[in-house]
GROMACS .gro file of C-alpha atoms in nm:
model
   88
    1MET     CA    1   8.853   8.984  10.611
    2THR     CA    2   8.784   9.008  10.978
    3LYS     CA    3   8.758   8.710  11.207
    4ARG     CA    4   8.384   8.766  11.242
    5ASN     CA    5   8.330   8.754  10.865
    6LEU     CA    6   8.536   8.438  10.838
    7THR     CA    7   8.329   8.272  11.111
    8ILE     CA    8   8.002   8.365  10.940
    9LEU     CA    9   8.138   8.241  10.608
   10SER     CA   10   8.242   7.910  10.764
   11CYS     CA   11   7.896   7.871  10.916
   12SER     CA   12   7.727   7.903  10.578
   13TRP     CA   13   7.979   7.669  10.412
   14SER     CA   14   7.929   7.409  10.685
   15ILE     CA   15   7.556   7.409  10.605
   16TYR     CA   16   7.631   7.361  10.234
   17ILE     CA   17   7.872   7.077  10.308
   18GLY     CA   18   7.620   6.910  10.540
   19ILE     CA   19   7.349   6.925  10.271
   20PHE     CA   20   7.589   6.791  10.008
   21ALA     CA   21   7.692   6.503  10.237
   22PHE     CA   22   7.326   6.423  10.305
   23PHE     CA   23   7.237   6.394   9.938
   24PHE     CA   24   7.559   6.208   9.857
   25ALA     CA   25   7.485   5.953  10.132
   26CYS     CA   26   7.128   5.917  10.002
   27ILE     CA   27   7.253   5.847   9.649
   28LEU     CA   28   7.511   5.594   9.770
   29GLY     CA   29   7.250   5.420   9.985
   30TYR     CA   30   7.004   5.407   9.697
   31PHE     CA   31   7.257   5.247   9.463
   32SER     CA   32   7.361   4.992   9.725
   33HIS     CA   33   6.997   4.878   9.771
   34VAL     CA   34   6.972   4.967  10.140
   35PRO     CA   35   6.620   5.021  10.283
   36ILE     CA   36   6.503   5.384  10.262
   37ASP     CA   37   6.457   5.437  10.638
   38THR     CA   38   6.814   5.323  10.702
   39VAL     CA   39   6.947   5.540  10.421
   40VAL     CA   40   6.775   5.851  10.555
   41LYS     CA   41   6.892   5.789  10.912
   42LYS     CA   42   7.253   5.736  10.806
   43ALA     CA   43   7.242   6.030  10.565
   44ILE     CA   44   7.118   6.262  10.840
   45ILE     CA   45   7.393   6.144  11.072
   46ALA     CA   46   7.662   6.175  10.803
   47GLY     CA   47   7.548   6.521  10.691
   48SER     CA   48   7.519   6.666  11.038
   49LEU     CA   49   7.848   6.521  11.162
   50LEU     CA   50   8.041   6.636  10.856
   51GLY     CA   51   7.888   6.985  10.875
   52VAL     CA   52   7.962   7.021  11.246
   53MET     CA   53   8.318   6.891  11.208
   54PHE     CA   54   8.384   7.134  10.923
   55PHE     CA   55   8.246   7.426  11.126
   56LEU     CA   56   8.450   7.340  11.435
   57SER     CA   57   8.771   7.291  11.240
   58ILE     CA   58   8.735   7.624  11.057
   59LYS     CA   59   8.640   7.800  11.382
   60TYR     CA   60   8.956   7.658  11.543
   61LEU     CA   61   9.168   7.779  11.251
   62VAL     CA   62   9.006   8.125  11.261
   63ASN     CA   63   9.085   8.151  11.633
   64MET     CA   64   9.451   8.091  11.553
   65ILE     CA   65   9.461   8.410  11.344
   66PRO     CA   66   9.609   8.696  11.550
   67ASP     CA   67   9.371   8.975  11.648
   68VAL     CA   68   9.607   9.254  11.545
   69THR     CA   69   9.773   9.201  11.210
   70HIS     CA   70   9.958   9.533  11.171
   71VAL     CA   71  10.145   9.661  11.473
   72VAL     CA   72  10.326   9.991  11.438
   73LYS     CA   73  10.612  10.052  11.678
   74GLN     CA   74  10.584  10.396  11.834
   75ASP     CA   75  10.905  10.597  11.846
   76VAL     CA   76  10.968  10.830  12.136
   77ASN     CA   77  10.984  11.199  12.038
   78GLY     CA   78  11.283  11.413  12.133
   79SER     CA   79  11.090  11.598  12.405
   80ASP     CA   80  10.976  11.273  12.568
   81LYS     CA   81  11.325  11.123  12.596
   82ASP     CA   82  11.486  11.093  12.932
   83SER     CA   83  11.824  11.254  12.972
   84GLN     CA   84  11.965  10.927  13.109
   85ASP     CA   85  11.881  10.749  12.781
   86GLU     CA   86  12.116  10.970  12.579
   87VAL     CA   87  12.447  10.816  12.483
   88PHE     CA   88  12.750  11.047  12.475
   0.00000   0.00000   0.00000
């Protein structure tokens, strides 16, 4: 996969994680008998922060991947060699 594809994939996964965190926080708030307006506010904050942190961490890791993965060393042909490079 290219770095661009990995970044797009991490963007979509960060949205999924943010939505999951939102609903998970709503369920936890409902079972702990917290008022609904407080639950929604905290769930929005938790979902957005977790999604953004996941996206930034994956983007940082993708930037650590080298741009060129396969480097081929070019050998000098016989006609391109300098006469001083030859060993007797």
